[in-house]
Amino acid sequence: MIDLVNLPRSYIDKYGRDKVTEIIGHGPAMMSMWLSRGRFPVEAVQKLIEFDPSPLHDIKPLYSTSEIGKKLIILMPMNGPPEPEILDAFARLYDPKEMDFHRVGFNNLSVARNSLAGHFLKGPWDWALWWDSDTIPPYGDAAAFKKLCQNPAMPDAFAGVHSIYRMLVHKRSFVSACYVGRRKGAPPQFFKAEMEMKGVMKRGPRNELMECDWTGFGFTLTHRKVFEDIVTTQGDEIRVKNEGLRSRFGYDHAFFTPTGVDIPGDDIPFCMRAAKAGHKVVMDLSVFAAHIGNHAYTYNDL
C-alpha cells in the first residue's frame, strides 16, 4: 500500500525542494505551509506521480515480461558502423530465446528498410521492432541510462524500463518511442499537426499514449498487419517492377520509398501509407530514447 500522506516528503528527499516546487507549480512559501500541516492537496500529489510514477509501479509495473515466443524480430538498417553505446542496450534487450535479429547495411535507408520489410514478411514473425543503429532506448538499467543521457533527474521508472516489453503491452499495431534530433535544440522526431511537439517532449516521460501523424523509425514497433494492409490498399502503387532490384535486395514492395519530391525521408512516407491503410502511429510517452551524436540527445536537450 502507498503512504499517500508522506509521499510528497519522499519526493523532496529524492529530488530536493527546488525540483519538487518546480514540478507542482507552487512557490516555496506554499510548500512550507503544506509541509508544516502535513497535508498536500491531491492536485500536487498527482503532479508528483505523473513526474515519477515509481511508487505506483512498485505495485503495478509498466510492463510484464511474458514470453514472446519467437514472434518478434529486431530489424536494424545500417548506413555505417553502429554507435558503441548501442552494444550496451542491445546486450540487455535482445534475448535470443524470445526473439530474432536481422540487419541490412546499405547507404540508402529507404532501400535498407524495404529489404528488412521483405525479410520480415517472408518469415514467421508477428512483430517487427525497428531499431536504428544511432538510437539508444532505455534497456533496464536506470543508472546506466541516466549516465548516458547526462540526465540524473530522469525517474527510474522510465530510465530503467525494458523498452521492448513496455511497447508490446499496448497491443497496438504501430507504436513508437520518443526521441529528438542529434543536436542541441533539435526538434522531436515525431509530429502531430494540432500540437506543439517540443512542449510535449519538454514535459519528459509519462505513462501515456498519443496518436501522431508520423514518427521517425529510430525505435518503432510494427505488427505484420500494418504491412499486409498497406499491400491490400496500395499494393499496385508500391509494387517493385524492376526484377534486378527485387532479386538484389529481396523485397517486392517499396514500403519506405518516398511518395514524391515534397515528402522527405523514408519514415514519413511509410507513416502516410500506414495511415491510409488504417494504422495511425501512437507515441509511447514512457519510452524516451537517446539519439547518439557527439552526445546522447534526449528531451533534456530541447
PDB file of C-alpha atoms in Angstrom:
ATOM      1  CA  MET A   1       0.000   0.000   0.000  1.00  0.00           C
ATOM      2  CA  ILE A   2       1.215   3.534  -0.809  1.00  0.00           C
ATOM      3  CA  ASP A   3       1.513   6.011   2.059  1.00  0.00           C
ATOM      4  CA  LEU A   4      -0.061   8.992   0.275  1.00  0.00           C
ATOM      5  CA  VAL A   5       0.266  11.272   3.324  1.00  0.00           C
ATOM      6  CA  ASN A   6       4.054  11.010   3.410  1.00  0.00           C
ATOM      7  CA  LEU A   7       4.537  10.547  -0.335  1.00  0.00           C
ATOM      8  CA  PRO A   8       5.448  14.225  -1.014  1.00  0.00           C
ATOM      9  CA  ARG A   9       8.220  14.052   1.585  1.00  0.00           C
ATOM     10  CA  SER A  10       9.726  11.067  -0.212  1.00  0.00           C
ATOM     11  CA  TYR A  11       9.910  13.160  -3.410  1.00  0.00           C
ATOM     12  CA  ILE A  12      11.573  16.008  -1.527  1.00  0.00           C
ATOM     13  CA  ASP A  13      14.136  13.587  -0.088  1.00  0.00           C
ATOM     14  CA  LYS A  14      14.808  12.192  -3.565  1.00  0.00           C
ATOM     15  CA  TYR A  15      14.766  15.327  -5.736  1.00  0.00           C
ATOM     16  CA  GLY A  16      15.109  18.267  -3.329  1.00  0.00           C
ATOM     17  CA  ARG A  17      12.716  21.120  -2.536  1.00  0.00           C
ATOM     18  CA  ASP A  18      13.574  23.200  -5.592  1.00  0.00           C
ATOM     19  CA  LYS A  19      12.732  20.419  -8.037  1.00  0.00           C
ATOM     20  CA  VAL A  20       9.514  19.470  -6.250  1.00  0.00           C
ATOM     21  CA  THR A  21       8.463  23.139  -6.185  1.00  0.00           C
ATOM     22  CA  GLU A  22       9.042  23.269  -9.949  1.00  0.00           C
ATOM     23  CA  ILE A  23       7.017  20.073 -10.528  1.00  0.00           C
ATOM     24  CA  ILE A  24       3.948  21.104  -8.533  1.00  0.00           C
ATOM     25  CA  GLY A  25       3.977  24.687  -9.837  1.00  0.00           C
ATOM     26  CA  HIS A  26       3.721  26.498  -6.481  1.00  0.00           C
ATOM     27  CA  GLY A  27       6.239  28.649  -4.628  1.00  0.00           C
ATOM     28  CA  PRO A  28       8.415  27.807  -1.589  1.00  0.00           C
ATOM     29  CA  ALA A  29       6.037  29.525   0.855  1.00  0.00           C
ATOM     30  CA  MET A  30       3.124  27.323  -0.169  1.00  0.00           C
ATOM     31  CA  MET A  31       5.361  24.259   0.015  1.00  0.00           C
ATOM     32  CA  SER A  32       6.434  25.163   3.572  1.00  0.00           C
ATOM     33  CA  MET A  33       2.815  25.612   4.643  1.00  0.00           C
ATOM     34  CA  TRP A  34       1.827  22.210   3.238  1.00  0.00           C
ATOM     35  CA  LEU A  35       4.787  20.548   4.934  1.00  0.00           C
ATOM     36  CA  SER A  36       4.035  22.147   8.297  1.00  0.00           C
ATOM     37  CA  ARG A  37       0.425  20.996   8.109  1.00  0.00           C
ATOM     38  CA  GLY A  38       1.428  17.550   6.848  1.00  0.00           C
ATOM     39  CA  ARG A  39      -1.104  17.866   4.026  1.00  0.00           C
ATOM     40  CA  PHE A  40      -0.517  18.273   0.318  1.00  0.00           C
ATOM     41  CA  PRO A  41      -3.506  18.867  -1.988  1.00  0.00           C
ATOM     42  CA  VAL A  42      -4.372  15.945  -4.225  1.00  0.00           C
ATOM     43  CA  GLU A  43      -3.545  18.021  -7.328  1.00  0.00           C
ATOM     44  CA  ALA A  44       0.054  18.422  -6.125  1.00  0.00           C
ATOM     45  CA  VAL A  45       0.389  14.716  -5.357  1.00  0.00           C
ATOM     46  CA  GLN A  46      -0.982  13.944  -8.833  1.00  0.00           C
ATOM     47  CA  LYS A  47       1.721  16.098 -10.463  1.00  0.00           C
ATOM     48  CA  LEU A  48       4.439  14.358  -8.474  1.00  0.00           C
ATOM     49  CA  ILE A  49       3.187  10.919  -9.511  1.00  0.00           C
ATOM     50  CA  GLU A  50       2.965  11.999 -13.148  1.00  0.00           C
ATOM     51  CA  PHE A  51       6.582  13.152 -12.987  1.00  0.00           C
ATOM     52  CA  ASP A  52       7.856   9.993 -11.296  1.00  0.00           C
ATOM     53  CA  PRO A  53       5.352   7.115 -11.035  1.00  0.00           C
ATOM     54  CA  SER A  54       7.802   4.766  -9.287  1.00  0.00           C
ATOM     55  CA  PRO A  55       5.593   4.319  -6.169  1.00  0.00           C
ATOM     56  CA  LEU A  56       2.686   3.183  -8.346  1.00  0.00           C
ATOM     57  CA  HIS A  57       4.830   0.919 -10.498  1.00  0.00           C
ATOM     58  CA  ASP A  58       6.233  -0.831  -7.459  1.00  0.00           C
ATOM     59  CA  ILE A  59       2.685  -2.184  -7.182  1.00  0.00           C
ATOM     60  CA  LYS A  60       1.713  -2.322 -10.883  1.00  0.00           C
ATOM     61  CA  PRO A  61       4.730  -2.327 -13.223  1.00  0.00           C
ATOM     62  CA  LEU A  62       4.734  -0.537 -16.574  1.00  0.00           C
ATOM     63  CA  TYR A  63       5.060  -3.874 -18.353  1.00  0.00           C
ATOM     64  CA  SER A  64       5.215  -7.630 -17.875  1.00  0.00           C
ATOM     65  CA  THR A  65       7.949  -9.938 -19.123  1.00  0.00           C
ATOM     66  CA  SER A  66       5.597 -12.509 -20.611  1.00  0.00           C
ATOM     67  CA  GLU A  67       7.057 -14.851 -23.200  1.00  0.00           C
ATOM     68  CA  ILE A  68       7.249 -13.524 -26.762  1.00  0.00           C
ATOM     69  CA  GLY A  69       7.755 -16.989 -28.201  1.00  0.00           C
ATOM     70  CA  LYS A  70       9.938 -16.028 -31.172  1.00  0.00           C
ATOM     71  CA  LYS A  71       7.136 -13.893 -32.616  1.00  0.00           C
ATOM     72  CA  LEU A  72       9.297 -10.751 -32.757  1.00  0.00           C
ATOM     73  CA  ILE A  73      12.338  -9.815 -34.819  1.00  0.00           C
ATOM     74  CA  ILE A  74      14.623  -6.828 -34.311  1.00  0.00           C
ATOM     75  CA  LEU A  75      15.374  -5.150 -37.650  1.00  0.00           C
ATOM     76  CA  MET A  76      18.358  -2.804 -37.883  1.00  0.00           C
ATOM     77  CA  PRO A  77      19.109  -0.737 -41.018  1.00  0.00           C
ATOM     78  CA  MET A  78      22.703   0.491 -41.120  1.00  0.00           C
ATOM     79  CA  ASN A  79      24.446   3.003 -43.387  1.00  0.00           C
ATOM     80  CA  GLY A  80      27.609   2.888 -41.282  1.00  0.00           C
ATOM     81  CA  PRO A  81      29.004   1.219 -38.153  1.00  0.00           C
ATOM     82  CA  PRO A  82      26.757   1.294 -35.068  1.00  0.00           C
ATOM     83  CA  GLU A  83      27.482   3.678 -32.252  1.00  0.00           C
ATOM     84  CA  PRO A  84      29.464   1.870 -29.493  1.00  0.00           C
ATOM     85  CA  GLU A  85      26.834   2.675 -26.858  1.00  0.00           C
ATOM     86  CA  ILE A  86      24.242   0.671 -28.752  1.00  0.00           C
ATOM     87  CA  LEU A  87      26.032  -2.523 -27.709  1.00  0.00           C
ATOM     88  CA  ASP A  88      25.085  -1.915 -24.075  1.00  0.00           C
ATOM     89  CA  ALA A  89      21.402  -1.579 -24.954  1.00  0.00           C
ATOM     90  CA  PHE A  90      21.384  -4.438 -27.451  1.00  0.00           C
ATOM     91  CA  ALA A  91      23.047  -6.829 -24.986  1.00  0.00           C
ATOM     92  CA  ARG A  92      20.288  -6.110 -22.456  1.00  0.00           C
ATOM     93  CA  LEU A  93      17.227  -6.005 -24.737  1.00  0.00           C
ATOM     94  CA  TYR A  94      17.947  -8.823 -27.182  1.00  0.00           C
ATOM     95  CA  ASP A  95      17.020 -12.275 -25.900  1.00  0.00           C
ATOM     96  CA  PRO A  96      17.801 -14.972 -28.496  1.00  0.00           C
ATOM     97  CA  LYS A  97      15.408 -17.398 -26.784  1.00  0.00           C
ATOM     98  CA  GLU A  98      12.499 -14.996 -27.297  1.00  0.00           C
ATOM     99  CA  MET A  99      13.266 -13.010 -30.459  1.00  0.00           C
ATOM    100  CA  ASP A 100      15.320 -12.928 -33.661  1.00  0.00           C
ATOM    101  CA  PHE A 101      17.589 -10.307 -35.209  1.00  0.00           C
ATOM    102  CA  HIS A 102      18.395  -9.214 -38.755  1.00  0.00           C
ATOM    103  CA  ARG A 103      20.376  -6.267 -40.106  1.00  0.00           C
ATOM    104  CA  VAL A 104      20.947  -4.749 -43.540  1.00  0.00           C
ATOM    105  CA  GLY A 105      23.762  -2.375 -44.369  1.00  0.00           C
ATOM    106  CA  PHE A 106      23.305  -0.005 -47.306  1.00  0.00           C
ATOM    107  CA  ASN A 107      23.879   3.693 -47.934  1.00  0.00           C
ATOM    108  CA  ASN A 108      20.232   4.337 -48.858  1.00  0.00           C
ATOM    109  CA  LEU A 109      17.987   3.932 -45.819  1.00  0.00           C
ATOM    110  CA  SER A 110      14.742   3.515 -47.750  1.00  0.00           C
ATOM    111  CA  VAL A 111      16.290   0.580 -49.647  1.00  0.00           C
ATOM    112  CA  ALA A 112      17.673  -0.909 -46.426  1.00  0.00           C
ATOM    113  CA  ARG A 113      14.288  -0.621 -44.724  1.00  0.00           C
ATOM    114  CA  ASN A 114      12.468  -2.077 -47.727  1.00  0.00           C
ATOM    115  CA  SER A 115      14.887  -5.016 -47.694  1.00  0.00           C
ATOM    116  CA  LEU A 116      14.267  -5.573 -43.989  1.00  0.00           C
ATOM    117  CA  ALA A 117      10.500  -5.422 -44.550  1.00  0.00           C
ATOM    118  CA  GLY A 118      10.828  -8.043 -47.283  1.00  0.00           C
ATOM    119  CA  HIS A 119      12.747 -10.311 -44.912  1.00  0.00           C
ATOM    120  CA  PHE A 120      10.142  -9.769 -42.186  1.00  0.00           C
ATOM    121  CA  LEU A 121       7.212 -10.658 -44.426  1.00  0.00           C
ATOM    122  CA  LYS A 122       8.890 -13.861 -45.625  1.00  0.00           C
ATOM    123  CA  GLY A 123       9.320 -15.060 -42.033  1.00  0.00           C
ATOM    124  CA  PRO A 124       7.067 -16.344 -39.215  1.00  0.00           C
ATOM    125  CA  TRP A 125       7.094 -13.225 -37.036  1.00  0.00           C
ATOM    126  CA  ASP A 126       4.094 -11.167 -35.901  1.00  0.00           C
ATOM    127  CA  TRP A 127       6.125  -8.139 -34.741  1.00  0.00           C
ATOM    128  CA  ALA A 128       8.971  -6.116 -36.241  1.00  0.00           C
ATOM    129  CA  LEU A 129      10.991  -3.934 -33.878  1.00  0.00           C
ATOM    130  CA  TRP A 130      12.755  -1.284 -35.991  1.00  0.00           C
ATOM    131  CA  TRP A 131      15.950  -0.089 -34.319  1.00  0.00           C
ATOM    132  CA  ASP A 132      18.331   2.464 -35.855  1.00  0.00           C
ATOM    133  CA  SER A 133      21.999   1.997 -35.038  1.00  0.00           C
ATOM    134  CA  ASP A 134      22.288   5.500 -33.509  1.00  0.00           C
ATOM    135  CA  THR A 135      19.273   5.268 -31.176  1.00  0.00           C
ATOM    136  CA  ILE A 136      19.551   4.024 -27.599  1.00  0.00           C
ATOM    137  CA  PRO A 137      16.261   3.131 -25.869  1.00  0.00           C
ATOM    138  CA  PRO A 138      16.057   2.514 -22.119  1.00  0.00           C
ATOM    139  CA  TYR A 139      17.236  -1.047 -21.545  1.00  0.00           C
ATOM    140  CA  GLY A 140      16.504  -1.969 -17.956  1.00  0.00           C
ATOM    141  CA  ASP A 141      19.436  -0.256 -16.219  1.00  0.00           C
ATOM    142  CA  ALA A 142      18.258   3.110 -14.918  1.00  0.00           C
ATOM    143  CA  ALA A 143      21.621   4.258 -13.552  1.00  0.00           C
ATOM    144  CA  ALA A 144      23.488   3.464 -16.782  1.00  0.00           C
ATOM    145  CA  PHE A 145      20.872   5.113 -18.989  1.00  0.00           C
ATOM    146  CA  LYS A 146      20.780   8.300 -16.902  1.00  0.00           C
ATOM    147  CA  LYS A 147      24.570   8.476 -17.053  1.00  0.00           C
ATOM    148  CA  LEU A 148      24.493   8.014 -20.823  1.00  0.00           C
ATOM    149  CA  CYS A 149      21.981  10.854 -21.211  1.00  0.00           C
ATOM    150  CA  GLN A 150      23.628  13.022 -18.546  1.00  0.00           C
ATOM    151  CA  ASN A 151      20.183  13.369 -17.002  1.00  0.00           C
ATOM    152  CA  PRO A 152      20.299  12.291 -13.333  1.00  0.00           C
ATOM    153  CA  ALA A 153      16.774  13.610 -12.668  1.00  0.00           C
ATOM    154  CA  MET A 154      15.084  11.180 -15.075  1.00  0.00           C
ATOM    155  CA  PRO A 155      12.776   8.988 -12.931  1.00  0.00           C
ATOM    156  CA  ASP A 156      13.985   5.393 -12.559  1.00  0.00           C
ATOM    157  CA  ALA A 157      10.582   4.024 -13.588  1.00  0.00           C
ATOM    158  CA  PHE A 158      11.253   5.366 -17.096  1.00  0.00           C
ATOM    159  CA  ALA A 159      15.056   5.320 -17.265  1.00  0.00           C
ATOM    160  CA  GLY A 160      15.061   1.646 -16.248  1.00  0.00           C
ATOM    161  CA  VAL A 161      12.214   0.373 -18.418  1.00  0.00           C
ATOM    162  CA  HIS A 162      12.698  -2.597 -20.770  1.00  0.00           C
ATOM    163  CA  SER A 163      11.534  -0.789 -23.893  1.00  0.00           C
ATOM    164  CA  ILE A 164      10.503  -3.824 -25.951  1.00  0.00           C
ATOM    165  CA  TYR A 165       8.288  -5.388 -23.295  1.00  0.00           C
ATOM    166  CA  ARG A 166       6.819  -1.986 -22.488  1.00  0.00           C
ATOM    167  CA  MET A 167       5.832  -1.258 -26.096  1.00  0.00           C
ATOM    168  CA  LEU A 168       4.309  -4.728 -26.554  1.00  0.00           C
ATOM    169  CA  VAL A 169       1.984  -4.108 -23.581  1.00  0.00           C
ATOM    170  CA  HIS A 170      -0.292  -1.839 -25.609  1.00  0.00           C
ATOM    171  CA  LYS A 171      -1.146  -4.457 -28.259  1.00  0.00           C
ATOM    172  CA  ARG A 172      -1.294  -1.631 -30.796  1.00  0.00           C
ATOM    173  CA  SER A 173      -0.209  -2.265 -34.380  1.00  0.00           C
ATOM    174  CA  PHE A 174       2.138   0.733 -34.698  1.00  0.00           C
ATOM    175  CA  VAL A 175       3.954   2.134 -31.625  1.00  0.00           C
ATOM    176  CA  SER A 176       6.987   4.409 -31.448  1.00  0.00           C
ATOM    177  CA  ALA A 177       9.424   5.569 -28.809  1.00  0.00           C
ATOM    178  CA  CYS A 178      10.074   9.311 -28.409  1.00  0.00           C
ATOM    179  CA  TYR A 179      13.367  10.872 -29.435  1.00  0.00           C
ATOM    180  CA  VAL A 180      14.852  14.143 -30.705  1.00  0.00           C
ATOM    181  CA  GLY A 181      17.290  15.159 -33.429  1.00  0.00           C
ATOM    182  CA  ARG A 182      21.059  14.884 -32.949  1.00  0.00           C
ATOM    183  CA  ARG A 183      21.899  18.439 -31.955  1.00  0.00           C
ATOM    184  CA  LYS A 184      21.128  20.825 -29.129  1.00  0.00           C
ATOM    185  CA  GLY A 185      17.621  22.218 -29.526  1.00  0.00           C
ATOM    186  CA  ALA A 186      16.736  19.875 -32.400  1.00  0.00           C
ATOM    187  CA  PRO A 187      13.017  19.176 -32.813  1.00  0.00           C
ATOM    188  CA  PRO A 188      11.298  15.953 -31.727  1.00  0.00           C
ATOM    189  CA  GLN A 189      11.301  13.240 -34.363  1.00  0.00           C
ATOM    190  CA  PHE A 190       7.520  12.910 -34.439  1.00  0.00           C
ATOM    191  CA  PHE A 191       4.656  15.199 -35.382  1.00  0.00           C
ATOM    192  CA  LYS A 192       1.012  15.901 -34.592  1.00  0.00           C
ATOM    193  CA  ALA A 193      -0.438  18.786 -36.558  1.00  0.00           C
ATOM    194  CA  GLU A 194      -2.511  20.466 -33.863  1.00  0.00           C
ATOM    195  CA  MET A 195       0.105  20.243 -31.086  1.00  0.00           C
ATOM    196  CA  GLU A 196       3.477  21.808 -30.319  1.00  0.00           C
ATOM    197  CA  MET A 197       5.752  18.783 -30.104  1.00  0.00           C
ATOM    198  CA  LYS A 198       8.654  20.446 -28.319  1.00  0.00           C
ATOM    199  CA  GLY A 199       6.374  21.253 -25.383  1.00  0.00           C
ATOM    200  CA  VAL A 200       5.202  17.636 -25.265  1.00  0.00           C
ATOM    201  CA  MET A 201       8.808  16.445 -25.100  1.00  0.00           C
ATOM    202  CA  LYS A 202       9.949  19.019 -22.539  1.00  0.00           C
ATOM    203  CA  ARG A 203       7.499  17.601 -20.005  1.00  0.00           C
ATOM    204  CA  GLY A 204       9.560  14.405 -20.009  1.00  0.00           C
ATOM    205  CA  PRO A 205       8.383  10.789 -19.885  1.00  0.00           C
ATOM    206  CA  ARG A 206       4.974   9.777 -18.567  1.00  0.00           C
ATOM    207  CA  ASN A 207       2.610   6.812 -18.761  1.00  0.00           C
ATOM    208  CA  GLU A 208       0.598   7.955 -21.764  1.00  0.00           C
ATOM    209  CA  LEU A 209      -0.038   7.161 -25.430  1.00  0.00           C
ATOM    210  CA  MET A 210      -0.501   9.900 -28.038  1.00  0.00           C
ATOM    211  CA  GLU A 211      -1.596   9.375 -31.632  1.00  0.00           C
ATOM    212  CA  CYS A 212       0.656  11.150 -34.156  1.00  0.00           C
ATOM    213  CA  ASP A 213       0.761  11.889 -37.879  1.00  0.00           C
ATOM    214  CA  TRP A 214       4.260  10.491 -38.319  1.00  0.00           C
ATOM    215  CA  THR A 215       7.292   9.311 -36.393  1.00  0.00           C
ATOM    216  CA  GLY A 216      10.942   8.627 -37.056  1.00  0.00           C
ATOM    217  CA  PHE A 217      11.853   4.946 -37.101  1.00  0.00           C
ATOM    218  CA  GLY A 218      14.643   5.154 -34.516  1.00  0.00           C
ATOM    219  CA  PHE A 219      12.847   2.659 -32.256  1.00  0.00           C
ATOM    220  CA  THR A 220       9.446   1.599 -33.553  1.00  0.00           C
ATOM    221  CA  LEU A 221       7.247  -1.479 -33.188  1.00  0.00           C
ATOM    222  CA  THR A 222       5.035  -2.594 -36.078  1.00  0.00           C
ATOM    223  CA  HIS A 223       2.713  -5.554 -36.441  1.00  0.00           C
ATOM    224  CA  ARG A 224       2.669  -7.662 -39.588  1.00  0.00           C
ATOM    225  CA  LYS A 225      -0.898  -6.485 -40.225  1.00  0.00           C
ATOM    226  CA  VAL A 226       0.355  -2.958 -40.990  1.00  0.00           C
ATOM    227  CA  PHE A 227       2.350  -4.209 -43.968  1.00  0.00           C
ATOM    228  CA  GLU A 228      -0.343  -6.583 -45.129  1.00  0.00           C
ATOM    229  CA  ASP A 229      -2.961  -3.823 -45.069  1.00  0.00           C
ATOM    230  CA  ILE A 230      -0.672  -1.448 -46.984  1.00  0.00           C
ATOM    231  CA  VAL A 231      -0.284  -4.111 -49.667  1.00  0.00           C
ATOM    232  CA  THR A 232      -4.059  -4.651 -49.728  1.00  0.00           C
ATOM    233  CA  THR A 233      -4.849  -0.940 -50.092  1.00  0.00           C
ATOM    234  CA  GLN A 234      -1.821   0.322 -52.053  1.00  0.00           C
ATOM    235  CA  GLY A 235      -0.058  -2.744 -53.409  1.00  0.00           C
ATOM    236  CA  ASP A 236      -0.136  -1.697 -57.071  1.00  0.00           C
ATOM    237  CA  GLU A 237       1.352   1.708 -56.253  1.00  0.00           C
ATOM    238  CA  ILE A 238       4.367   0.350 -54.370  1.00  0.00           C
ATOM    239  CA  ARG A 239       4.995  -2.945 -56.163  1.00  0.00           C
ATOM    240  CA  VAL A 240       8.589  -3.190 -57.446  1.00  0.00           C
ATOM    241  CA  LYS A 241       8.662  -3.957 -61.165  1.00  0.00           C
ATOM    242  CA  ASN A 242      12.440  -3.986 -61.578  1.00  0.00           C
ATOM    243  CA  GLU A 243      13.369  -7.658 -61.326  1.00  0.00           C
ATOM    244  CA  GLY A 244      17.037  -6.862 -60.706  1.00  0.00           C
ATOM    245  CA  LEU A 245      16.145  -4.645 -57.746  1.00  0.00           C
ATOM    246  CA  ARG A 246      13.802  -7.267 -56.338  1.00  0.00           C
ATOM    247  CA  SER A 247      16.359 -10.059 -56.526  1.00  0.00           C
ATOM    248  CA  ARG A 248      19.265  -7.907 -55.284  1.00  0.00           C
ATOM    249  CA  PHE A 249      17.541  -6.550 -52.174  1.00  0.00           C
ATOM    250  CA  GLY A 250      14.805  -9.127 -51.572  1.00  0.00           C
ATOM    251  CA  TYR A 251      11.687  -7.011 -51.476  1.00  0.00           C
ATOM    252  CA  ASP A 252       8.563  -6.888 -53.625  1.00  0.00           C
ATOM    253  CA  HIS A 253       7.010  -3.711 -52.197  1.00  0.00           C
ATOM    254  CA  ALA A 254       8.628  -0.314 -51.606  1.00  0.00           C
ATOM    255  CA  PHE A 255       7.007   0.492 -48.237  1.00  0.00           C
ATOM    256  CA  PHE A 256       9.609   3.126 -47.304  1.00  0.00           C
ATOM    257  CA  THR A 257      10.294   4.747 -50.668  1.00  0.00           C
ATOM    258  CA  PRO A 258       9.426   8.490 -50.841  1.00  0.00           C
ATOM    259  CA  THR A 259       5.983   9.257 -52.214  1.00  0.00           C
ATOM    260  CA  GLY A 260       7.175  12.315 -54.160  1.00  0.00           C
ATOM    261  CA  VAL A 261       9.637  15.175 -54.244  1.00  0.00           C
ATOM    262  CA  ASP A 262       7.907  17.033 -51.382  1.00  0.00           C
ATOM    263  CA  ILE A 263       7.893  14.157 -48.848  1.00  0.00           C
ATOM    264  CA  PRO A 264      11.334  13.664 -47.282  1.00  0.00           C
ATOM    265  CA  GLY A 265      12.975  10.595 -45.834  1.00  0.00           C
ATOM    266  CA  ASP A 266      11.793   7.015 -45.562  1.00  0.00           C
ATOM    267  CA  ASP A 267       9.808   7.010 -42.310  1.00  0.00           C
ATOM    268  CA  ILE A 268       7.296   9.745 -43.162  1.00  0.00           C
ATOM    269  CA  PRO A 269       6.246   8.021 -46.420  1.00  0.00           C
ATOM    270  CA  PHE A 270       5.717   4.773 -44.509  1.00  0.00           C
ATOM    271  CA  CYS A 271       3.580   6.526 -41.874  1.00  0.00           C
ATOM    272  CA  MET A 272       1.461   8.078 -44.614  1.00  0.00           C
ATOM    273  CA  ARG A 273       0.906   4.694 -46.239  1.00  0.00           C
ATOM    274  CA  ALA A 274       0.147   3.058 -42.893  1.00  0.00           C
ATOM    275  CA  ALA A 275      -2.432   5.748 -42.035  1.00  0.00           C
ATOM    276  CA  LYS A 276      -4.080   5.268 -45.426  1.00  0.00           C
ATOM    277  CA  ALA A 277      -4.306   1.553 -44.589  1.00  0.00           C
ATOM    278  CA  GLY A 278      -5.931   2.314 -41.222  1.00  0.00           C
ATOM    279  CA  HIS A 279      -2.921   2.218 -38.878  1.00  0.00           C
ATOM    280  CA  LYS A 280      -2.059   5.518 -37.166  1.00  0.00           C
ATOM    281  CA  VAL A 281       1.159   5.575 -35.185  1.00  0.00           C
ATOM    282  CA  VAL A 282       0.897   6.039 -31.419  1.00  0.00           C
ATOM    283  CA  MET A 283       3.723   7.561 -29.416  1.00  0.00           C
ATOM    284  CA  ASP A 284       4.576   5.814 -26.141  1.00  0.00           C
ATOM    285  CA  LEU A 285       5.467   8.775 -23.943  1.00  0.00           C
ATOM    286  CA  SER A 286       7.028   6.491 -21.339  1.00  0.00           C
ATOM    287  CA  VAL A 287       9.839   5.379 -23.680  1.00  0.00           C
ATOM    288  CA  PHE A 288      12.264   8.277 -24.227  1.00  0.00           C
ATOM    289  CA  ALA A 289      15.203   7.070 -26.300  1.00  0.00           C
ATOM    290  CA  ALA A 290      18.554   8.814 -26.693  1.00  0.00           C
ATOM    291  CA  HIS A 291      19.845   9.835 -30.124  1.00  0.00           C
ATOM    292  CA  ILE A 292      23.612   9.423 -30.263  1.00  0.00           C
ATOM    293  CA  GLY A 293      25.757  12.031 -31.991  1.00  0.00           C
ATOM    294  CA  ASN A 294      28.584  13.793 -30.174  1.00  0.00           C
ATOM    295  CA  HIS A 295      26.263  13.488 -27.161  1.00  0.00           C
ATOM    296  CA  ALA A 296      23.276  11.277 -26.269  1.00  0.00           C
ATOM    297  CA  TYR A 297      20.458  13.693 -27.077  1.00  0.00           C
ATOM    298  CA  THR A 298      17.114  13.359 -25.313  1.00  0.00           C
ATOM    299  CA  TYR A 299      14.256  15.549 -24.003  1.00  0.00           C
ATOM    300  CA  ASN A 300      16.618  17.339 -21.605  1.00  0.00           C
ATOM    301  CA  ASP A 301      18.409  18.912 -24.598  1.00  0.00           C
ATOM    302  CA  LEU A 302      15.444  20.802 -26.079  1.00  0.00           C
TER     303      LEU A 302
END
